[in-house]
């Protein structure tokens, strides 16, 4: 991958932040070429592991038995929701939220031990997986030792530590990023998982709640240990500057919302292009049809996308420039909202549906075609206008490889679509489908083609 360089404005702003009196960054000015995603992210397919709900026991060791199944499905990157002990004081629900961290350097005994997790990471690495850990830097649980040992590490009001204001999270205490000692310990705790467990990166919860200069400092220090992937959760795009140096990817939240609206016939497919994130500095988005927040608090993947819609939507998020995400249960289009604070094991036989072969085929396409690399953005990506608002089409080119994707993202037949100007000279269908029937290969459509509802083609240039 190319090295990522901050634009001049952002770099000047960062320099000013570092020099200002209120900044606690004490190290040398970071090299702007440090922040880049590792090469393995080019073909990453991320699977978000809800450890508590994945198996009946909810343990690390029982989950470990399912690694081969995930590998066979084409997954190559595991994102573990927080695995730390959960505070009891002010706990929400019986078991509490993963995001109420009691100890940043330990493993929740509900899941197992540090040794269990270390063995899991070693096994995953040997099988070709990469592992990223969910990191909660904005707040801790109320039983965290920092509360009593370092109360000045927390935001206080009228002499009392408070929860993050306006968020509705009573089970956590807000951290004070004006404190340099707390910042150092937070970074050292992140380093601990790199040095002791060899994890490959972090998904950072509620990244906008933490000052940007902390993330710059953290990325700089962590990159001294190993080449890591950094994914930020910033649903509203509040912290875009974080992508200038600290993070490699952010959630493509607007694309998710638009895909859902298109699938429900509330928007036309041409609206999607308006929300595809920019790719400045070689960063790229993470696309998804589901995640733990969406599933538990908004809607299930089955509520968002009907069976006839889902194959084409999966194909979109695997072929747009960026990284695709699969959440636990998405492979069966799980139609139940998974409890967040209680034990609620996924019923893997509940839906009778199985999208593992679809995910596998799309994963293999992504890994075998340079044009579909996560970081192939900018000049390597071109939206194609067919003159039909319901047809979403685009071309991706890299290293002599060319892939064209054409989707009828509509519940209606689209007659007489002119494709004569967009086909490669020697094209072959790599993958195609219509409604909930799909597969590898197939016949090329003609220069003028009538698309059935939800019909799509992924075409390679020989």
Tab-separated table of C-alpha atoms in Angstrom:
chain	number	residue	atom	x	y	z
A	1	UNK	CA	0.000	0.000	0.000
A	2	UNK	CA	1.029	3.586	-0.556
A	3	UNK	CA	2.072	5.597	2.454
A	4	UNK	CA	-0.594	7.938	3.755
A	5	UNK	CA	0.285	11.597	4.034
A	6	UNK	CA	-1.761	14.213	5.818
A	7	UNK	CA	-2.834	17.169	3.731
A	8	UNK	CA	-1.056	20.437	4.489
A	9	UNK	CA	-3.963	22.043	6.343
A	10	UNK	CA	-4.485	19.060	8.634
A	11	UNK	CA	-0.770	18.707	9.310
A	12	UNK	CA	-0.440	22.397	10.195
A	13	UNK	CA	-3.452	22.062	12.506
A	14	UNK	CA	-1.902	19.028	14.189
A	15	UNK	CA	1.378	20.897	14.669
A	16	UNK	CA	-0.490	23.786	16.289
A	17	UNK	CA	-2.299	21.340	18.592
A	18	UNK	CA	0.989	19.783	19.631
A	19	UNK	CA	2.526	23.153	20.393
A	20	UNK	CA	-0.428	24.549	22.303
A	21	UNK	CA	-0.209	24.870	26.043
A	22	UNK	CA	-3.169	22.586	26.767
A	23	UNK	CA	-1.816	19.609	24.812
A	24	UNK	CA	-0.284	16.735	26.737
A	25	UNK	CA	1.547	15.143	23.819
A	26	UNK	CA	5.208	14.938	24.938
A	27	UNK	CA	6.821	12.783	22.265
A	28	UNK	CA	8.525	13.846	19.026
A	29	UNK	CA	6.359	15.198	16.259
A	30	UNK	CA	4.847	12.121	14.525
A	31	UNK	CA	6.026	11.210	11.057
A	32	UNK	CA	3.018	11.822	8.759
A	33	UNK	CA	3.858	8.705	6.756
A	34	UNK	CA	3.339	6.363	9.728
A	35	UNK	CA	-0.438	6.171	9.475
A	36	UNK	CA	-1.173	3.552	6.848
A	37	UNK	CA	-3.090	0.310	6.878
A	38	UNK	CA	-1.069	-2.921	6.720
A	39	UNK	CA	-1.048	-4.734	3.388
A	40	UNK	CA	-3.240	-7.543	4.710
A	41	UNK	CA	-6.165	-5.112	4.942
A	42	UNK	CA	-6.274	-4.958	1.131
A	43	UNK	CA	-8.367	-8.147	1.125
A	44	UNK	CA	-9.772	-8.009	4.665
A	45	UNK	CA	-13.237	-9.427	5.341
A	46	UNK	CA	-14.094	-8.494	8.926
A	47	UNK	CA	-16.295	-10.622	11.178
A	48	UNK	CA	-17.561	-8.973	14.365
A	49	UNK	CA	-17.532	-11.580	17.118
A	50	UNK	CA	-20.185	-11.251	19.824
A	51	UNK	CA	-18.405	-13.706	22.102
A	52	UNK	CA	-21.044	-13.856	24.831
A	53	UNK	CA	-23.824	-14.790	22.403
A	54	UNK	CA	-21.933	-16.847	19.823
A	55	UNK	CA	-22.028	-20.181	21.689
A	56	UNK	CA	-24.012	-21.657	24.617
A	57	UNK	CA	-21.094	-21.154	27.020
A	58	UNK	CA	-20.042	-17.813	25.552
A	59	UNK	CA	-16.412	-18.677	26.183
A	60	UNK	CA	-13.225	-18.077	24.246
A	61	UNK	CA	-12.458	-21.783	24.107
A	62	UNK	CA	-15.851	-22.784	22.708
A	63	UNK	CA	-15.693	-20.027	20.103
A	64	UNK	CA	-12.241	-21.269	19.096
A	65	UNK	CA	-13.878	-24.454	17.807
A	66	UNK	CA	-15.705	-22.404	15.172
A	67	UNK	CA	-12.654	-20.816	13.562
A	68	UNK	CA	-12.549	-23.339	10.728
A	69	UNK	CA	-16.186	-22.638	9.891
A	70	UNK	CA	-15.459	-18.926	9.653
A	71	UNK	CA	-12.317	-19.575	7.621
A	72	UNK	CA	-14.288	-21.746	5.205
A	73	UNK	CA	-16.788	-18.894	4.848
A	74	UNK	CA	-14.016	-16.575	3.632
A	75	UNK	CA	-13.589	-14.492	6.784
A	76	UNK	CA	-9.972	-13.488	7.421
A	77	UNK	CA	-10.238	-10.789	10.106
A	78	UNK	CA	-11.851	-11.166	13.533
A	79	UNK	CA	-13.069	-8.123	15.461
A	80	UNK	CA	-13.790	-9.072	19.068
A	81	UNK	CA	-16.219	-6.877	20.950
A	82	UNK	CA	-14.591	-5.856	24.276
A	83	UNK	CA	-13.308	-8.874	26.170
A	84	UNK	CA	-12.453	-7.064	29.427
A	85	UNK	CA	-14.061	-7.598	32.846
A	86	UNK	CA	-17.291	-5.628	33.255
A	87	UNK	CA	-17.949	-3.370	36.246
A	88	UNK	CA	-20.746	-4.295	38.649
A	89	UNK	CA	-21.407	-0.869	40.179
A	90	UNK	CA	-24.199	0.922	38.272
A	91	UNK	CA	-24.307	-2.046	35.886
A	92	UNK	CA	-26.996	-1.997	33.215
A	93	UNK	CA	-28.765	-5.344	32.945
A	94	UNK	CA	-27.814	-8.597	34.600
A	95	UNK	CA	-24.481	-9.159	32.860
A	96	UNK	CA	-23.672	-5.572	31.940
A	97	UNK	CA	-22.343	-3.906	28.816
A	98	UNK	CA	-19.046	-4.974	27.267
A	99	UNK	CA	-18.277	-1.267	27.035
A	100	UNK	CA	-18.182	-0.745	30.827
A	101	UNK	CA	-14.527	-1.708	31.246
A	102	UNK	CA	-13.354	-2.767	34.692
A	103	UNK	CA	-9.722	-3.500	33.771
A	104	UNK	CA	-8.069	-2.737	30.437
A	105	UNK	CA	-5.419	-5.425	30.933
A	106	UNK	CA	-7.571	-8.402	31.844
A	107	UNK	CA	-10.142	-10.773	30.338
A	108	UNK	CA	-13.722	-11.111	31.524
A	109	UNK	CA	-13.847	-14.375	33.546
A	110	UNK	CA	-17.241	-14.964	31.904
A	111	UNK	CA	-15.259	-15.555	28.706
A	112	UNK	CA	-12.154	-17.265	30.076
A	113	UNK	CA	-8.620	-16.217	30.937
A	114	UNK	CA	-5.821	-14.182	29.393
A	115	UNK	CA	-4.111	-17.473	28.549
A	116	UNK	CA	-7.255	-18.639	26.722
A	117	UNK	CA	-7.311	-15.481	24.625
A	118	UNK	CA	-3.602	-15.683	23.884
A	119	UNK	CA	-4.051	-19.258	22.658
A	120	UNK	CA	-7.017	-18.171	20.532
A	121	UNK	CA	-5.009	-15.380	18.879
A	122	UNK	CA	-2.120	-17.778	18.207
A	123	UNK	CA	-4.478	-20.332	16.681
A	124	UNK	CA	-6.214	-17.681	14.590
A	125	UNK	CA	-2.890	-16.361	13.282
A	126	UNK	CA	-1.760	-19.870	12.300
A	127	UNK	CA	-5.011	-20.263	10.356
A	128	UNK	CA	-4.443	-17.013	8.477
A	129	UNK	CA	-6.740	-14.713	10.467
A	130	UNK	CA	-5.902	-11.270	11.777
A	131	UNK	CA	-7.387	-10.158	15.090
A	132	UNK	CA	-8.518	-6.685	16.104
A	133	UNK	CA	-9.758	-5.751	19.557
A	134	UNK	CA	-12.592	-3.388	20.440
A	135	UNK	CA	-11.155	-0.516	22.500
A	136	UNK	CA	-13.190	1.777	24.753
A	137	UNK	CA	-11.150	4.923	25.372
A	138	UNK	CA	-13.879	7.444	26.231
A	139	UNK	CA	-14.916	6.000	29.595
A	140	UNK	CA	-14.478	3.157	32.089
A	141	UNK	CA	-16.793	1.206	34.356
A	142	UNK	CA	-17.306	2.452	37.916
A	143	UNK	CA	-15.291	-0.405	39.465
A	144	UNK	CA	-12.163	0.331	37.462
A	145	UNK	CA	-9.209	0.810	39.839
A	146	UNK	CA	-8.533	4.182	38.245
A	147	UNK	CA	-11.675	5.540	39.970
A	148	UNK	CA	-10.147	5.274	43.455
A	149	UNK	CA	-6.447	5.414	42.598
A	150	UNK	CA	-6.606	8.319	40.147
A	151	UNK	CA	-9.878	10.246	40.471
A	152	UNK	CA	-8.221	13.146	38.635
A	153	UNK	CA	-8.163	10.937	35.557
A	154	UNK	CA	-11.935	11.460	35.291
A	155	UNK	CA	-14.233	14.323	34.383
A	156	UNK	CA	-15.705	15.832	37.536
A	157	UNK	CA	-18.575	18.174	38.284
A	158	UNK	CA	-19.023	19.715	41.724
A	159	UNK	CA	-16.215	17.472	42.943
A	160	UNK	CA	-17.840	14.235	41.733
A	161	UNK	CA	-16.930	11.948	38.835
A	162	UNK	CA	-19.662	11.956	36.198
A	163	UNK	CA	-20.902	9.823	33.336
A	164	UNK	CA	-20.472	11.177	29.803
A	165	UNK	CA	-22.930	14.051	29.642
A	166	UNK	CA	-25.932	13.775	27.364
A	167	UNK	CA	-25.221	10.162	26.330
A	168	UNK	CA	-27.527	8.176	28.632
A	169	UNK	CA	-24.733	5.860	29.805
A	170	UNK	CA	-25.052	5.712	33.644
A	171	UNK	CA	-22.932	2.549	33.854
A	172	UNK	CA	-19.703	4.330	32.849
A	173	UNK	CA	-17.492	7.195	34.083
A	174	UNK	CA	-16.149	9.856	31.725
A	175	UNK	CA	-12.358	10.075	31.338
A	176	UNK	CA	-10.464	13.374	31.524
A	177	UNK	CA	-8.144	13.757	28.521
A	178	UNK	CA	-6.570	16.875	29.952
A	179	UNK	CA	-4.625	14.512	32.225
A	180	UNK	CA	-1.295	13.428	30.625
A	181	UNK	CA	-0.799	10.510	33.041
A	182	UNK	CA	-4.130	8.983	32.077
A	183	UNK	CA	-3.293	9.354	28.388
A	184	UNK	CA	0.001	7.569	28.864
A	185	UNK	CA	-1.600	4.696	30.758
A	186	UNK	CA	-4.312	4.348	28.118
A	187	UNK	CA	-1.696	4.026	25.375
A	188	UNK	CA	0.398	1.639	27.477
A	189	UNK	CA	-2.693	-0.533	28.003
A	190	UNK	CA	-3.254	-0.664	24.234
A	191	UNK	CA	0.410	-1.566	23.758
A	192	UNK	CA	-0.042	-4.408	26.236
A	193	UNK	CA	-2.382	-6.219	23.830
A	194	UNK	CA	0.070	-5.736	20.977
A	195	UNK	CA	3.125	-6.951	22.865
A	196	UNK	CA	1.581	-9.695	25.023
A	197	UNK	CA	-1.135	-11.003	22.706
A	198	UNK	CA	0.041	-9.878	19.254
A	199	UNK	CA	-3.341	-8.455	18.222
A	200	UNK	CA	-3.332	-6.712	14.853
A	201	UNK	CA	-5.239	-3.535	15.532
A	202	UNK	CA	-8.179	-1.869	17.217
A	203	UNK	CA	-11.738	-0.867	16.511
A	204	UNK	CA	-12.140	2.259	18.646
A	205	UNK	CA	-15.519	2.837	20.232
A	206	UNK	CA	-17.077	6.318	20.082
A	207	UNK	CA	-13.890	7.833	18.659
A	208	UNK	CA	-15.282	11.416	18.500
A	209	UNK	CA	-15.610	11.384	22.290
A	210	UNK	CA	-11.812	11.384	22.590
A	211	UNK	CA	-9.624	14.325	21.473
A	212	UNK	CA	-8.063	13.915	18.034
A	213	UNK	CA	-4.554	14.646	19.297
A	214	UNK	CA	-4.791	11.629	21.620
A	215	UNK	CA	-5.548	9.364	18.676
A	216	UNK	CA	-2.617	10.881	16.747
A	217	UNK	CA	-0.320	10.215	19.678
A	218	UNK	CA	-1.690	6.698	20.185
A	219	UNK	CA	-1.258	5.736	16.537
A	220	UNK	CA	2.281	7.049	16.524
A	221	UNK	CA	3.251	5.124	19.659
A	222	UNK	CA	1.442	1.906	18.718
A	223	UNK	CA	3.031	1.889	15.265
A	224	UNK	CA	6.413	1.613	16.952
A	225	UNK	CA	5.337	-1.824	18.204
A	226	UNK	CA	3.857	-3.262	14.987
A	227	UNK	CA	2.014	-2.326	11.811
A	228	UNK	CA	-1.640	-2.140	12.850
A	229	UNK	CA	-5.095	-1.462	11.409
A	230	UNK	CA	-7.139	1.256	13.124
A	231	UNK	CA	-10.914	1.467	12.644
A	232	UNK	CA	-12.885	4.310	14.194
A	233	UNK	CA	-16.537	4.385	15.121
A	234	UNK	CA	-17.709	7.836	14.082
A	235	UNK	CA	-21.231	7.377	12.784
A	236	UNK	CA	-21.990	11.049	12.245
A	237	UNK	CA	-18.644	12.005	10.717
A	238	UNK	CA	-17.852	14.298	13.640
A	239	UNK	CA	-14.158	13.414	13.703
A	240	UNK	CA	-13.152	13.360	10.045
A	241	UNK	CA	-9.727	14.751	10.907
A	242	UNK	CA	-8.951	11.466	12.666
A	243	UNK	CA	-8.631	9.907	9.222
A	244	UNK	CA	-5.816	12.317	8.406
A	245	UNK	CA	-3.406	10.441	10.620
A	246	UNK	CA	-4.782	8.186	13.351
A	247	UNK	CA	-7.276	5.880	11.645
A	248	UNK	CA	-7.418	3.919	8.401
A	249	UNK	CA	-11.186	3.449	8.180
A	250	UNK	CA	-14.492	4.717	9.466
A	251	UNK	CA	-18.048	3.379	9.332
A	252	UNK	CA	-19.902	4.066	6.072
A	253	UNK	CA	-23.069	4.785	8.058
A	254	UNK	CA	-24.784	6.866	5.374
A	255	UNK	CA	-24.248	4.147	2.782
A	256	UNK	CA	-25.851	1.603	5.116
A	257	UNK	CA	-28.863	3.845	5.643
A	258	UNK	CA	-29.183	4.448	1.907
A	259	UNK	CA	-28.876	0.769	1.005
A	260	UNK	CA	-31.629	-0.005	3.486
A	261	UNK	CA	-33.854	2.735	2.030
A	262	UNK	CA	-33.194	1.483	-1.509
A	263	UNK	CA	-34.034	-2.060	-0.445
A	264	UNK	CA	-37.367	-0.834	0.914
A	265	UNK	CA	-38.118	1.172	-2.253
A	266	UNK	CA	-37.838	4.450	-0.346
A	267	UNK	CA	-34.906	5.746	-2.447
A	268	UNK	CA	-33.497	5.069	-5.890
A	269	UNK	CA	-30.104	3.448	-6.380
A	270	UNK	CA	-28.486	6.584	-7.791
A	271	UNK	CA	-28.583	8.102	-4.286
A	272	UNK	CA	-25.910	5.677	-3.047
A	273	UNK	CA	-23.122	7.494	-4.881
A	274	UNK	CA	-23.826	10.645	-2.873
A	275	UNK	CA	-22.714	8.996	0.355
A	276	UNK	CA	-19.685	6.959	-0.666
A	277	UNK	CA	-16.953	8.370	1.615
A	278	UNK	CA	-14.051	10.260	0.137
A	279	UNK	CA	-10.764	8.419	-0.048
A	280	UNK	CA	-8.265	11.152	0.682
A	281	UNK	CA	-4.894	10.017	2.055
A	282	UNK	CA	-5.612	6.445	0.997
A	283	UNK	CA	-8.098	5.831	3.794
A	284	UNK	CA	-11.196	3.797	3.031
A	285	UNK	CA	-14.573	3.042	4.628
A	286	UNK	CA	-15.986	-0.027	6.313
A	287	UNK	CA	-19.275	-1.127	4.734
A	288	UNK	CA	-21.874	-3.156	6.602
A	289	UNK	CA	-25.459	-4.389	6.538
A	290	UNK	CA	-25.524	-4.958	10.292
A	291	UNK	CA	-23.484	-4.539	13.476
A	292	UNK	CA	-24.026	-4.945	17.203
A	293	UNK	CA	-25.567	-1.497	17.731
A	294	UNK	CA	-27.870	-1.743	14.732
A	295	UNK	CA	-28.992	-5.257	15.664
A	296	UNK	CA	-29.640	-4.636	19.358
A	297	UNK	CA	-31.146	-1.168	19.167
A	298	UNK	CA	-32.482	-0.489	15.667
A	299	UNK	CA	-33.340	-3.510	13.525
A	300	UNK	CA	-32.132	-6.962	12.536
A	301	UNK	CA	-30.528	-7.631	9.179
A	302	UNK	CA	-33.681	-9.556	8.228
A	303	UNK	CA	-35.828	-6.509	9.007
A	304	UNK	CA	-33.534	-4.243	7.019
A	305	UNK	CA	-33.149	-6.459	3.937
A	306	UNK	CA	-35.644	-9.042	2.654
A	307	UNK	CA	-34.372	-12.374	1.239
A	308	UNK	CA	-34.684	-11.252	-2.381
A	309	UNK	CA	-32.690	-8.095	-1.646
A	310	UNK	CA	-29.900	-9.427	0.567
A	311	UNK	CA	-27.659	-11.144	-2.066
A	312	UNK	CA	-27.328	-7.992	-4.170
A	313	UNK	CA	-26.663	-5.858	-1.076
A	314	UNK	CA	-23.959	-8.226	0.135
A	315	UNK	CA	-22.417	-8.035	-3.329
A	316	UNK	CA	-22.406	-4.228	-3.165
A	317	UNK	CA	-20.552	-4.014	0.161
A	318	UNK	CA	-17.966	-6.565	-0.978
A	319	UNK	CA	-17.188	-4.761	-4.233
A	320	UNK	CA	-17.279	-1.065	-3.293
A	321	UNK	CA	-13.878	0.416	-2.316
A	322	UNK	CA	-13.430	-0.440	1.339
A	323	UNK	CA	-13.679	-3.240	3.879
A	324	UNK	CA	-16.842	-5.363	4.301
A	325	UNK	CA	-18.148	-6.312	7.752
A	326	UNK	CA	-20.199	-9.348	8.763
A	327	UNK	CA	-21.786	-9.396	12.238
A	328	UNK	CA	-22.384	-12.576	14.229
A	329	UNK	CA	-25.529	-14.190	12.834
A	330	UNK	CA	-25.578	-12.300	9.527
A	331	UNK	CA	-24.606	-15.477	7.698
A	332	UNK	CA	-28.059	-16.868	8.493
A	333	UNK	CA	-29.849	-13.490	8.261
A	334	UNK	CA	-30.619	-13.749	11.975
A	335	UNK	CA	-34.071	-12.291	12.551
A	336	UNK	CA	-33.862	-11.722	16.301
A	337	UNK	CA	-32.509	-8.677	18.113
A	338	UNK	CA	-29.670	-10.002	20.287
A	339	UNK	CA	-29.831	-8.838	23.902
A	340	UNK	CA	-26.947	-6.570	24.863
A	341	UNK	CA	-26.766	-6.921	28.653
A	342	UNK	CA	-28.103	-10.479	29.098
A	343	UNK	CA	-27.202	-13.962	27.918
A	344	UNK	CA	-28.998	-14.516	24.609
A	345	UNK	CA	-27.271	-17.248	22.622
A	346	UNK	CA	-27.689	-17.067	18.847
A	347	UNK	CA	-29.946	-19.862	17.594
A	348	UNK	CA	-28.019	-20.971	14.532
A	349	UNK	CA	-30.988	-23.052	13.279
A	350	UNK	CA	-33.587	-20.324	13.721
A	351	UNK	CA	-34.000	-18.868	10.231
A	352	UNK	CA	-33.400	-21.802	7.913
A	353	UNK	CA	-31.385	-19.489	5.673
A	354	UNK	CA	-27.684	-19.772	4.899
A	355	UNK	CA	-25.540	-17.157	3.170
A	356	UNK	CA	-22.167	-18.730	3.925
A	357	UNK	CA	-21.617	-19.768	0.301
A	358	UNK	CA	-22.495	-16.251	-0.870
A	359	UNK	CA	-20.044	-14.696	1.580
A	360	UNK	CA	-17.379	-17.225	0.612
A	361	UNK	CA	-17.734	-16.517	-3.104
A	362	UNK	CA	-17.590	-12.758	-2.577
A	363	UNK	CA	-14.603	-13.096	-0.223
A	364	UNK	CA	-12.729	-15.124	-2.831
A	365	UNK	CA	-13.508	-12.504	-5.477
A	366	UNK	CA	-12.168	-9.764	-3.245
A	367	UNK	CA	-8.962	-11.618	-2.434
A	368	UNK	CA	-8.253	-12.735	-6.012
A	369	UNK	CA	-8.866	-9.444	-7.844
A	370	UNK	CA	-6.500	-6.513	-7.244
A	371	UNK	CA	-9.192	-4.179	-8.574
A	372	UNK	CA	-11.326	-5.040	-5.540
A	373	UNK	CA	-8.638	-4.240	-2.974
A	374	UNK	CA	-9.898	-2.207	-0.026
A	375	UNK	CA	-7.568	0.707	-0.702
A	376	UNK	CA	-8.170	0.848	-4.468
A	377	UNK	CA	-10.002	4.167	-4.436
A	378	UNK	CA	-9.817	7.477	-6.263
A	379	UNK	CA	-8.743	6.989	-9.867
A	380	UNK	CA	-9.237	3.226	-9.538
A	381	UNK	CA	-12.955	3.686	-8.895
A	382	UNK	CA	-15.517	5.150	-11.294
A	383	UNK	CA	-19.300	5.405	-11.010
A	384	UNK	CA	-20.963	4.537	-14.337
A	385	UNK	CA	-24.075	6.450	-15.398
A	386	UNK	CA	-26.450	4.233	-17.398
A	387	UNK	CA	-29.185	6.862	-17.531
A	388	UNK	CA	-31.364	4.774	-15.211
A	389	UNK	CA	-31.750	5.838	-11.571
A	390	UNK	CA	-32.394	2.270	-10.432
A	391	UNK	CA	-29.193	0.861	-11.931
A	392	UNK	CA	-26.125	1.247	-9.740
A	393	UNK	CA	-22.962	0.546	-11.716
A	394	UNK	CA	-19.265	1.157	-11.196
A	395	UNK	CA	-15.856	0.168	-12.485
A	396	UNK	CA	-12.720	-0.652	-10.512
A	397	UNK	CA	-9.260	-0.946	-12.050
A	398	UNK	CA	-5.880	-1.772	-10.505
A	399	UNK	CA	-2.666	-3.518	-11.538
A	400	UNK	CA	-4.056	-4.514	-14.927
A	401	UNK	CA	-7.202	-5.962	-13.382
A	402	UNK	CA	-10.644	-4.574	-14.221
A	403	UNK	CA	-13.982	-5.378	-12.585
A	404	UNK	CA	-17.362	-3.901	-13.525
A	405	UNK	CA	-20.351	-4.191	-11.186
A	406	UNK	CA	-23.928	-3.614	-12.378
A	407	UNK	CA	-26.935	-3.823	-10.048
A	408	UNK	CA	-30.645	-3.343	-10.536
A	409	UNK	CA	-31.393	-2.221	-6.996
A	410	UNK	CA	-35.113	-2.101	-7.524
A	411	UNK	CA	-38.138	-4.333	-7.013
A	412	UNK	CA	-39.201	-3.500	-10.578
A	413	UNK	CA	-38.010	-4.788	-13.926
A	414	UNK	CA	-35.779	-2.299	-15.763
A	415	UNK	CA	-36.240	-2.608	-19.515
A	416	UNK	CA	-33.774	-1.805	-22.271
A	417	UNK	CA	-30.788	-0.684	-20.200
A	418	UNK	CA	-27.962	0.331	-22.573
A	419	UNK	CA	-24.738	-1.430	-21.531
A	420	UNK	CA	-22.917	-1.182	-24.865
A	421	UNK	CA	-20.401	1.446	-23.737
A	422	UNK	CA	-19.358	-0.099	-20.436
A	423	UNK	CA	-18.448	-3.705	-21.171
A	424	UNK	CA	-14.787	-4.730	-21.274
A	425	UNK	CA	-13.511	-6.137	-24.558
A	426	UNK	CA	-13.205	-9.690	-23.264
A	427	UNK	CA	-15.500	-9.782	-20.304
A	428	UNK	CA	-16.534	-12.786	-18.235
A	429	UNK	CA	-19.161	-13.012	-15.545
A	430	UNK	CA	-17.428	-13.637	-12.236
A	431	UNK	CA	-20.589	-13.691	-10.133
A	432	UNK	CA	-24.223	-12.861	-10.752
A	433	UNK	CA	-27.665	-13.231	-9.303
A	434	UNK	CA	-31.310	-12.351	-9.446
A	435	UNK	CA	-33.438	-12.060	-6.326
A	436	UNK	CA	-32.260	-14.812	-3.944
A	437	UNK	CA	-30.710	-16.988	-6.674
A	438	UNK	CA	-27.002	-16.382	-7.262
A	439	UNK	CA	-23.773	-18.116	-8.187
A	440	UNK	CA	-20.305	-18.047	-9.705
A	441	UNK	CA	-20.096	-17.467	-13.465
A	442	UNK	CA	-22.999	-17.015	-15.863
A	443	UNK	CA	-23.734	-15.485	-19.253
A	444	UNK	CA	-22.909	-11.902	-20.115
A	445	UNK	CA	-25.921	-9.646	-20.647
A	446	UNK	CA	-26.325	-8.156	-24.117
A	447	UNK	CA	-25.544	-4.591	-25.127
A	448	UNK	CA	-29.141	-3.819	-24.262
A	449	UNK	CA	-30.473	-5.728	-21.295
A	450	UNK	CA	-33.711	-5.995	-19.355
A	451	UNK	CA	-32.903	-6.411	-15.678
A	452	UNK	CA	-35.181	-8.412	-13.435
A	453	UNK	CA	-35.748	-7.120	-9.875
A	454	UNK	CA	-32.499	-7.233	-7.861
A	455	UNK	CA	-30.535	-8.720	-10.762
A	456	UNK	CA	-26.794	-8.040	-10.706
A	457	UNK	CA	-23.541	-8.847	-12.518
A	458	UNK	CA	-19.922	-8.704	-11.397
A	459	UNK	CA	-17.868	-8.833	-14.612
A	460	UNK	CA	-14.137	-9.226	-15.061
A	461	UNK	CA	-12.012	-8.220	-18.025
A	462	UNK	CA	-9.925	-11.158	-19.240
